[in-house]
Short mmCIF file of C-alpha atoms in Angstrom, two decimals:
data_model
loop_
_atom_site.label_atom_id
_atom_site.label_comp_id
_atom_site.label_asym_id
_atom_site.label_seq_id
_atom_site.Cartn_x
_atom_site.Cartn_y
_atom_site.Cartn_z
CA MET B 20 0.00 0.06 -0.22
CA ILE B 21 1.08 3.57 -0.87
CA PRO B 22 0.99 5.30 2.18
CA PRO B 23 -1.84 8.29 2.25
CA GLU B 24 0.32 11.05 3.10
CA PHE B 25 2.46 10.45 0.07
CA ILE B 26 -0.30 10.72 -2.23
CA ASP B 27 -1.55 13.90 -0.46
CA GLU B 28 2.18 15.09 -1.09
CA VAL B 29 2.36 14.14 -4.81
CA THR B 30 -0.92 15.71 -5.54
CA ALA B 31 0.07 18.66 -3.64
CA ARG B 32 2.95 19.16 -5.91
CA THR B 33 1.25 18.39 -8.99
CA ASP B 34 -0.51 21.14 -11.10
CA ILE B 35 -3.50 19.43 -12.89
CA VAL B 36 -3.24 22.05 -15.49
CA GLU B 37 0.02 20.69 -16.66
CA ILE B 38 -1.15 17.24 -16.77
CA ILE B 39 -4.39 17.70 -18.72
CA GLU B 40 -2.83 20.18 -21.11
CA ALA B 41 -0.40 18.11 -22.34
CA ARG B 42 -3.34 15.98 -23.77
CA VAL B 43 -6.08 18.40 -24.05
CA SER B 44 -6.07 21.71 -25.70
CA LEU B 45 -7.15 24.15 -22.98
CA LYS B 46 -7.72 27.79 -23.24
CA LYS B 47 -7.76 30.13 -20.17
CA THR B 48 -11.14 31.45 -19.42
CA GLY B 49 -11.34 33.58 -16.29
CA GLN B 50 -10.04 31.76 -13.43
CA ASN B 51 -10.08 28.14 -14.68
CA TYR B 52 -9.49 26.57 -18.20
CA SER B 53 -11.50 25.01 -20.88
CA GLY B 54 -11.52 22.75 -23.61
CA LEU B 55 -13.36 19.95 -25.21
CA CYS B 56 -14.04 17.05 -23.12
CA PRO B 57 -11.77 13.93 -23.85
CA PHE B 58 -14.36 11.95 -22.66
CA HIS B 59 -17.40 12.55 -24.86
CA GLN B 60 -17.83 13.74 -28.21
CA GLU B 61 -18.65 17.30 -28.45
CA LYS B 62 -18.15 20.59 -30.74
CA THR B 63 -18.24 22.98 -27.95
CA PRO B 64 -16.05 23.28 -25.15
CA SER B 65 -17.82 21.83 -21.65
CA PHE B 66 -14.49 20.60 -19.96
CA SER B 67 -13.45 23.01 -17.17
CA VAL B 68 -10.17 22.73 -15.24
CA SER B 69 -9.80 24.34 -12.04
CA GLN B 70 -6.32 25.09 -10.88
CA ASP B 71 -7.37 26.53 -7.60
CA LYS B 72 -9.15 23.47 -6.85
CA GLN B 73 -6.87 21.19 -8.84
CA PHE B 74 -10.21 19.55 -10.30
CA TYR B 75 -11.81 18.85 -13.68
CA TYR B 76 -15.13 18.56 -14.50
CA CYS B 77 -17.52 18.30 -17.71
CA PHE B 78 -20.58 19.83 -17.98
CA GLY B 79 -21.84 17.67 -20.80
CA CYS B 80 -20.79 14.10 -19.52
CA GLN B 81 -20.24 15.07 -15.97
CA ALA B 82 -16.83 13.43 -15.74
CA SER B 83 -15.04 14.86 -12.81
CA GLY B 84 -11.88 14.21 -10.86
CA SER B 85 -8.15 14.95 -9.46
CA ALA B 86 -5.07 14.75 -11.54
CA LEU B 87 -4.95 11.05 -10.69
CA LYS B 88 -8.35 10.16 -11.90
CA PHE B 89 -7.51 11.62 -15.01
CA LEU B 90 -4.26 9.52 -15.68
CA MET B 91 -6.68 6.75 -14.79
CA GLU B 92 -9.53 7.53 -17.07
CA PHE B 93 -7.44 9.27 -20.03
CA ASP B 94 -4.57 7.08 -20.08
CA ARG B 95 -5.90 4.09 -18.67
CA MET B 96 -3.44 3.56 -15.97
CA ASP B 97 -4.07 1.70 -13.02
CA PHE B 98 -3.81 3.61 -9.63
CA VAL B 99 -0.39 2.40 -8.56
CA ALA B 100 0.77 3.31 -12.04
CA ALA B 101 -0.67 6.97 -12.03
CA VAL B 102 0.93 7.62 -8.62
CA GLU B 103 4.31 6.67 -9.81
CA TYR B 104 3.89 8.63 -12.94
CA LEU B 105 3.10 11.59 -10.75
CA ALA B 106 5.90 11.14 -8.41
CA GLN B 107 8.44 10.60 -11.24
CA ARG B 108 7.29 14.10 -12.61
CA VAL B 109 8.15 15.86 -9.19
CA GLY B 110 11.22 13.95 -8.55
CA MET B 111 9.89 11.43 -5.59
CA GLU B 112 10.22 7.92 -4.99
CA VAL B 113 6.88 5.93 -4.10
CA PRO B 114 7.27 4.27 -0.79
CA ARG B 115 5.13 1.58 0.48
CA ASP B 116 3.59 1.00 3.60
CA THR B 117 1.69 -2.09 4.78
CA ARG B 118 0.00 -0.67 7.74
CA GLY B 119 -2.33 1.37 5.88
CA ASP B 120 -2.16 4.01 8.93
CA SER B 121 -3.63 7.26 7.93
CA ALA B 122 -2.74 9.08 11.01
CA VAL B 123 -0.19 11.04 9.34
CA SER B 124 -2.41 12.01 6.68
CA GLU B 125 -5.12 13.35 9.05
CA LYS B 126 -1.94 15.13 10.79
CA ARG B 127 -1.14 17.04 7.88
CA LYS B 128 -4.88 18.13 7.11
CA SER B 129 -5.10 19.62 10.47
CA LEU B 130 -1.82 21.71 9.83
CA TYR B 131 -3.26 22.83 6.48
CA GLU B 132 -6.40 24.00 8.80
CA ILE B 133 -4.33 25.66 11.55
CA LEU B 134 -2.23 27.35 9.01
CA ASP B 135 -5.32 28.85 7.22
CA GLN B 136 -6.85 30.00 10.48
CA SER B 137 -3.31 31.74 11.26
CA ALA B 138 -3.25 33.65 7.90
CA ALA B 139 -7.17 34.44 8.60
CA PHE B 140 -5.65 36.08 11.91
CA TYR B 141 -2.96 37.92 10.55
CA ARG B 142 -5.63 39.62 7.65
CA GLU B 143 -7.90 40.52 10.39
CA GLN B 144 -5.03 42.19 12.52
CA LEU B 145 -4.14 44.13 9.51
CA ARG B 146 -7.76 46.04 9.62
CA LYS B 147 -8.39 45.87 13.27
CA SER B 148 -5.49 45.73 15.40
CA ASP B 149 -4.85 48.97 17.60
CA SER B 150 -1.24 48.80 16.30
CA ARG B 151 -2.25 48.08 12.80
CA GLN B 152 -1.54 51.79 11.69
CA ARG B 153 2.34 51.33 11.34
CA ALA B 154 1.80 48.47 8.98
CA VAL B 155 -0.76 50.10 7.04
CA ASP B 156 1.60 53.20 6.74
CA TYR B 157 4.71 50.96 5.83
CA LEU B 158 2.52 49.10 3.17
CA LYS B 159 1.37 52.52 2.01
CA GLY B 160 4.90 53.79 1.99
CA ARG B 161 6.27 51.02 -0.30
CA GLY B 162 3.51 51.61 -2.73
CA LEU B 163 1.12 48.93 -2.09
CA SER B 164 -2.66 49.01 -2.72
CA GLY B 165 -5.38 47.25 -0.72
CA GLU B 166 -6.08 45.18 -3.68
CA ILE B 167 -2.63 43.82 -4.32
CA ALA B 168 -2.67 43.19 -0.10
CA ARG B 169 -5.82 41.25 -0.60
CA ALA B 170 -4.51 39.20 -3.49
CA TYR B 171 -1.49 37.84 -1.39
CA GLY B 172 -3.02 37.77 1.80
CA ILE B 173 -0.89 39.97 3.41
CA GLY B 174 -1.39 40.64 6.78
CA TYR B 175 -0.01 42.14 10.15
CA ALA B 176 1.47 40.27 13.45
CA PRO B 177 0.92 42.86 15.95
CA PRO B 178 3.45 43.37 18.77
CA GLY B 179 3.07 40.85 22.02
CA TRP B 180 4.18 37.15 22.69
CA ASP B 181 0.94 35.60 22.65
CA ASN B 182 -1.63 37.08 20.32
CA LEU B 183 -1.74 33.95 17.97
CA LEU B 184 -1.41 31.54 20.85
CA LYS B 185 -4.42 33.14 22.56
CA LYS B 186 -6.52 33.32 19.52
CA LEU B 187 -6.40 29.83 18.20
CA ALA B 188 -4.82 27.57 20.98
CA VAL B 189 -8.15 26.81 22.53
CA SER B 190 -6.88 22.95 23.26
CA ASN B 191 -3.60 21.31 23.94
CA ALA B 192 -3.84 19.57 20.64
CA ASP B 193 -4.41 23.20 19.15
CA ARG B 194 -1.29 24.63 20.93
CA GLN B 195 0.55 21.57 19.54
CA LEU B 196 -0.61 22.03 16.09
CA LEU B 197 0.60 25.30 16.10
CA ILE B 198 4.09 24.51 17.30
CA ASP B 199 4.00 21.55 14.82
CA SER B 200 3.14 24.13 11.95
CA GLY B 201 5.88 26.55 13.00
CA MET B 202 3.44 29.11 14.40
CA LEU B 203 4.64 28.98 17.67
CA THR B 204 8.21 28.61 19.14
CA ASP B 205 8.58 26.37 21.93
CA ILE B 206 11.40 25.94 24.31
CA PRO B 207 10.50 23.06 26.82
CA GLU B 208 13.34 23.21 28.85
CA GLU B 209 12.37 26.95 29.68
CA THR B 210 8.77 26.13 29.58
CA LYS B 211 8.50 29.15 27.16
CA THR B 212 5.87 29.22 24.23
CA TYR B 213 5.12 32.43 22.23
CA ASP B 214 4.26 33.47 18.98
CA ARG B 215 6.97 33.14 16.20
CA PHE B 216 5.92 36.34 14.31
CA ARG B 217 5.74 39.47 16.40
CA ASP B 218 5.38 43.17 15.05
CA ARG B 219 6.05 42.17 11.43
CA VAL B 220 3.91 42.44 8.20
CA ILE B 221 3.00 38.84 7.22
CA PHE B 222 3.04 37.15 4.04
CA PRO B 223 1.53 33.95 3.32
CA ILE B 224 3.28 31.28 1.74
CA ARG B 225 0.88 29.16 -0.43
CA ASP B 226 1.34 25.87 -2.76
CA LEU B 227 -0.16 25.54 -5.95
CA ARG B 228 -3.36 24.55 -4.48
CA GLY B 229 -3.64 27.85 -2.64
CA ARG B 230 -3.15 26.18 0.67
CA THR B 231 -1.16 28.09 3.10
CA ILE B 232 1.92 26.05 4.22
CA ALA B 233 4.21 28.80 5.72
CA PHE B 234 4.84 32.29 6.31
CA GLY B 235 7.26 35.49 5.96
CA GLY B 236 7.52 38.39 8.00
CA ARG B 237 9.03 41.52 7.50
CA VAL B 238 9.92 44.11 10.30
CA LEU B 239 8.40 47.51 10.07
CA ASP B 240 11.71 49.38 11.41
CA ASP B 241 14.93 48.43 9.08
CA ASP B 242 17.06 48.69 12.21
CA ALA B 243 15.33 45.42 13.90
CA LYS B 244 16.96 42.43 13.17
CA PRO B 245 16.35 39.98 11.73
CA LYS B 246 14.88 41.88 8.93
CA TYR B 247 13.10 38.85 7.26
CA LEU B 248 11.71 35.75 9.34
CA ASN B 249 10.53 32.89 7.79
CA SER B 250 8.55 29.69 9.25
CA PRO B 251 10.83 26.63 9.79
CA GLU B 252 10.71 23.65 7.95
CA THR B 253 7.22 21.55 8.77
CA PRO B 254 5.73 18.49 7.39
CA VAL B 255 3.97 20.84 4.75
CA PHE B 256 6.87 23.23 4.08
CA HIS B 257 10.08 22.53 2.60
CA LYS B 258 11.86 25.83 1.70
CA GLY B 259 13.98 24.20 -0.91
CA ARG B 260 11.01 23.39 -2.99
CA GLU B 261 8.55 26.34 -2.49
CA LEU B 262 8.56 29.59 -4.44
CA TYR B 263 6.78 32.79 -2.92
CA GLY B 264 4.22 34.13 -5.34
CA LEU B 265 3.97 31.06 -7.91
CA TYR B 266 0.58 30.35 -6.75
CA GLU B 267 -0.32 34.32 -7.25
CA ALA B 268 1.43 34.16 -10.60
CA ARG B 269 -0.58 31.49 -12.13
CA ARG B 270 -3.62 33.18 -11.11
CA ARG B 271 -2.79 36.68 -12.09
CA GLU B 272 -1.20 35.93 -15.50
CA ARG B 273 -3.46 34.79 -18.34
CA SER B 274 -0.76 33.64 -20.03
CA LEU B 275 2.60 32.72 -18.14
CA ASP B 276 5.26 32.64 -20.50
CA LYS B 277 8.30 33.40 -18.29
CA LEU B 278 8.84 33.58 -14.49
CA ILE B 279 11.01 36.05 -13.15
CA VAL B 280 13.04 35.01 -10.12
CA VAL B 281 13.74 37.93 -7.50
CA GLU B 282 15.07 38.01 -3.95
CA GLY B 283 12.28 38.92 -1.62
CA TYR B 284 8.75 38.97 -0.73
CA MET B 285 8.53 42.66 -1.23
CA ASP B 286 10.13 42.56 -4.85
CA VAL B 287 7.37 40.27 -5.74
CA VAL B 288 4.43 42.05 -4.53
CA ALA B 289 5.94 45.57 -5.76
CA LEU B 290 6.19 44.40 -9.24
CA ALA B 291 2.69 42.71 -9.23
CA GLN B 292 1.80 46.37 -7.84
CA HIS B 293 2.82 47.61 -11.52
CA ASP B 294 1.00 44.51 -13.13
CA ILE B 295 4.22 42.50 -13.60
CA ASN B 296 2.74 39.38 -12.31
CA CYS B 297 5.15 36.59 -13.27
CA CYS B 298 7.65 37.24 -10.33
CA VAL B 299 8.43 34.40 -7.75
CA ALA B 300 11.19 34.43 -4.92
CA THR B 301 12.92 31.77 -2.66
CA LEU B 302 12.39 31.74 0.80
CA GLY B 303 15.87 32.55 2.23
CA THR B 304 17.47 30.30 0.35
CA ALA B 305 20.11 29.84 -2.71
CA THR B 306 17.90 28.85 -5.80
CA SER B 307 17.96 25.06 -5.85
CA ALA B 308 17.64 22.14 -8.78
CA ASP B 309 13.98 21.59 -7.28
CA HIS B 310 12.94 25.24 -7.72
CA ILE B 311 14.39 24.95 -11.31
CA GLU B 312 12.60 21.79 -12.00
CA ARG B 313 9.58 23.01 -10.62
CA MET B 314 9.43 26.29 -12.69
CA PHE B 315 10.81 24.60 -16.05
CA ARG B 316 7.36 22.43 -15.69
CA ILE B 317 5.34 25.82 -15.52
CA VAL B 318 7.37 27.80 -18.31
CA LYS B 319 10.08 27.30 -20.77
CA THR B 320 11.95 30.87 -19.64
CA ILE B 321 13.26 31.88 -16.52
CA VAL B 322 14.64 35.27 -15.86
CA PHE B 323 16.83 35.49 -12.48
CA CYS B 324 16.82 39.54 -11.51
CA PHE B 325 19.60 40.38 -8.92
CA ASP B 326 20.98 43.43 -7.43
CA GLY B 327 23.95 44.49 -9.13
CA ASP B 328 26.30 44.11 -6.22
CA THR B 329 28.87 41.53 -5.47
CA ALA B 330 26.08 39.41 -3.48
CA GLY B 331 23.98 39.70 -6.33
CA ARG B 332 26.49 37.97 -8.60
CA ASN B 333 27.43 35.34 -6.38
CA ALA B 334 23.68 34.68 -5.91
CA ALA B 335 23.50 34.75 -9.92
CA TRP B 336 26.40 32.20 -9.96
CA LYS B 337 24.85 29.72 -7.60
CA ALA B 338 21.48 29.78 -9.52
CA LEU B 339 23.44 29.15 -12.67
CA GLN B 340 24.99 25.93 -11.09
CA SER B 341 21.34 24.58 -10.31
CA THR B 342 19.90 25.63 -13.70
CA ILE B 343 22.36 23.76 -16.13
CA PRO B 344 21.68 20.42 -14.75
CA ALA B 345 17.76 20.87 -15.38
CA MET B 346 18.07 22.52 -18.78
CA GLU B 347 16.23 20.62 -21.69
CA ASP B 348 15.69 21.07 -25.19
CA GLY B 349 13.44 24.32 -25.41
CA CYS B 350 14.51 25.94 -22.01
CA THR B 351 15.86 29.05 -21.66
CA ALA B 352 17.57 30.61 -18.41
CA LYS B 353 18.69 34.59 -18.28
CA PHE B 354 20.05 36.88 -16.12
CA LEU B 355 19.48 40.49 -15.41
CA PHE B 356 21.54 42.51 -13.20
CA LEU B 357 19.97 45.85 -11.86
CA PRO B 358 22.23 49.06 -11.30
CA ASP B 359 23.93 49.54 -8.27
CA GLY B 360 21.99 50.28 -5.59
CA GLU B 361 18.91 49.39 -7.02
CA ASP B 362 16.57 46.29 -6.50
CA PRO B 363 13.31 45.59 -8.22
CA ASP B 364 11.04 47.23 -5.52
CA THR B 365 13.01 50.59 -5.92
CA PHE B 366 13.62 50.14 -9.72
CA VAL B 367 10.10 49.68 -10.58
CA ARG B 368 8.79 52.48 -8.45
CA GLN B 369 11.03 54.98 -9.63
CA PHE B 370 10.96 53.93 -13.56
CA GLY B 371 8.05 52.11 -14.06
CA LYS B 372 6.67 48.89 -15.61
CA VAL B 373 7.93 49.94 -19.30
CA GLU B 374 11.52 50.42 -18.04
CA PHE B 375 11.50 47.33 -16.23
CA GLU B 376 10.24 45.14 -18.54
CA ALA B 377 12.75 46.92 -21.06
CA GLU B 378 15.58 45.63 -18.72
CA VAL B 379 14.12 42.15 -18.56
CA ASP B 380 14.06 42.18 -22.34
CA LYS B 381 17.95 42.69 -22.36
CA ALA B 382 18.69 40.12 -19.82
CA LEU B 383 21.73 37.89 -20.37
CA GLY B 384 21.08 34.64 -21.66
#
């Protein structure tokens, strides 16, 4: 038996649109994709694929299901073969478990739920906290609108050691979930448990299905350290594989033909504010082979955008080393170095969308 938690992980890392559009011609229609149903004869498209829900449905013949079911129905794969196919695509090896224990799968589901509740709490605090004005002023000062804040789910962790703890830890089980999901810092030897994120603007990190899997927090005062704080590794978050903004890029960009890799959360949202919606950021780590493979499964062109200083060039060299092994026919990687003293956030606010895109077009390939 394949452990259910493994199947959940494989499906979480799979994009159903990638699977289906390799077999069926799809067209973006609103937030979904549509095409002619492959399961019955029709002249007018009634087959819909939802990237958000990772689900397909035909309004004509009522065929429906996940990526796994599509492979079983369309490619005539059995269940195990379909799981193995998806696992191979995302670089995972199928384990075997004769116990059939679903406890781990249920734990993962509970972690997703507590993380979504945490995200809702932070969004509420940006609207209602007594100290919210500092965060609001900071975001406005960086040129962000309410629309972009909502699109990226930006929130606020107010000052204090136990705001989230008091709100969500209504039982010992909830408290443990908050610890396991990285939302609370627990020091058993000192009998201390407290909120990990305090007095920071909060950026939720979402997987391709839109589930909150982690957070990044930025201080409001640049003198405070560390400037950025990320969630730790958890059963649902592995920073060497995830990309901030990838979920939003897939939703906001109707025809995604490239991804621009920038260095921070604020770079991603600042560019989105200027209608440049194809940007992602790594999460406090160098660009990894997993990052590259994930992006090349979605687009054929990656543009790495770095500061023009020594640190930026070092980061570019590391990115190049990760990119070369993942290159395939038709894939392109380019490198854009901004002028000294500029980052994508400051550049696009000073010069605008047209000038930034002109710099992207001149990126070195």
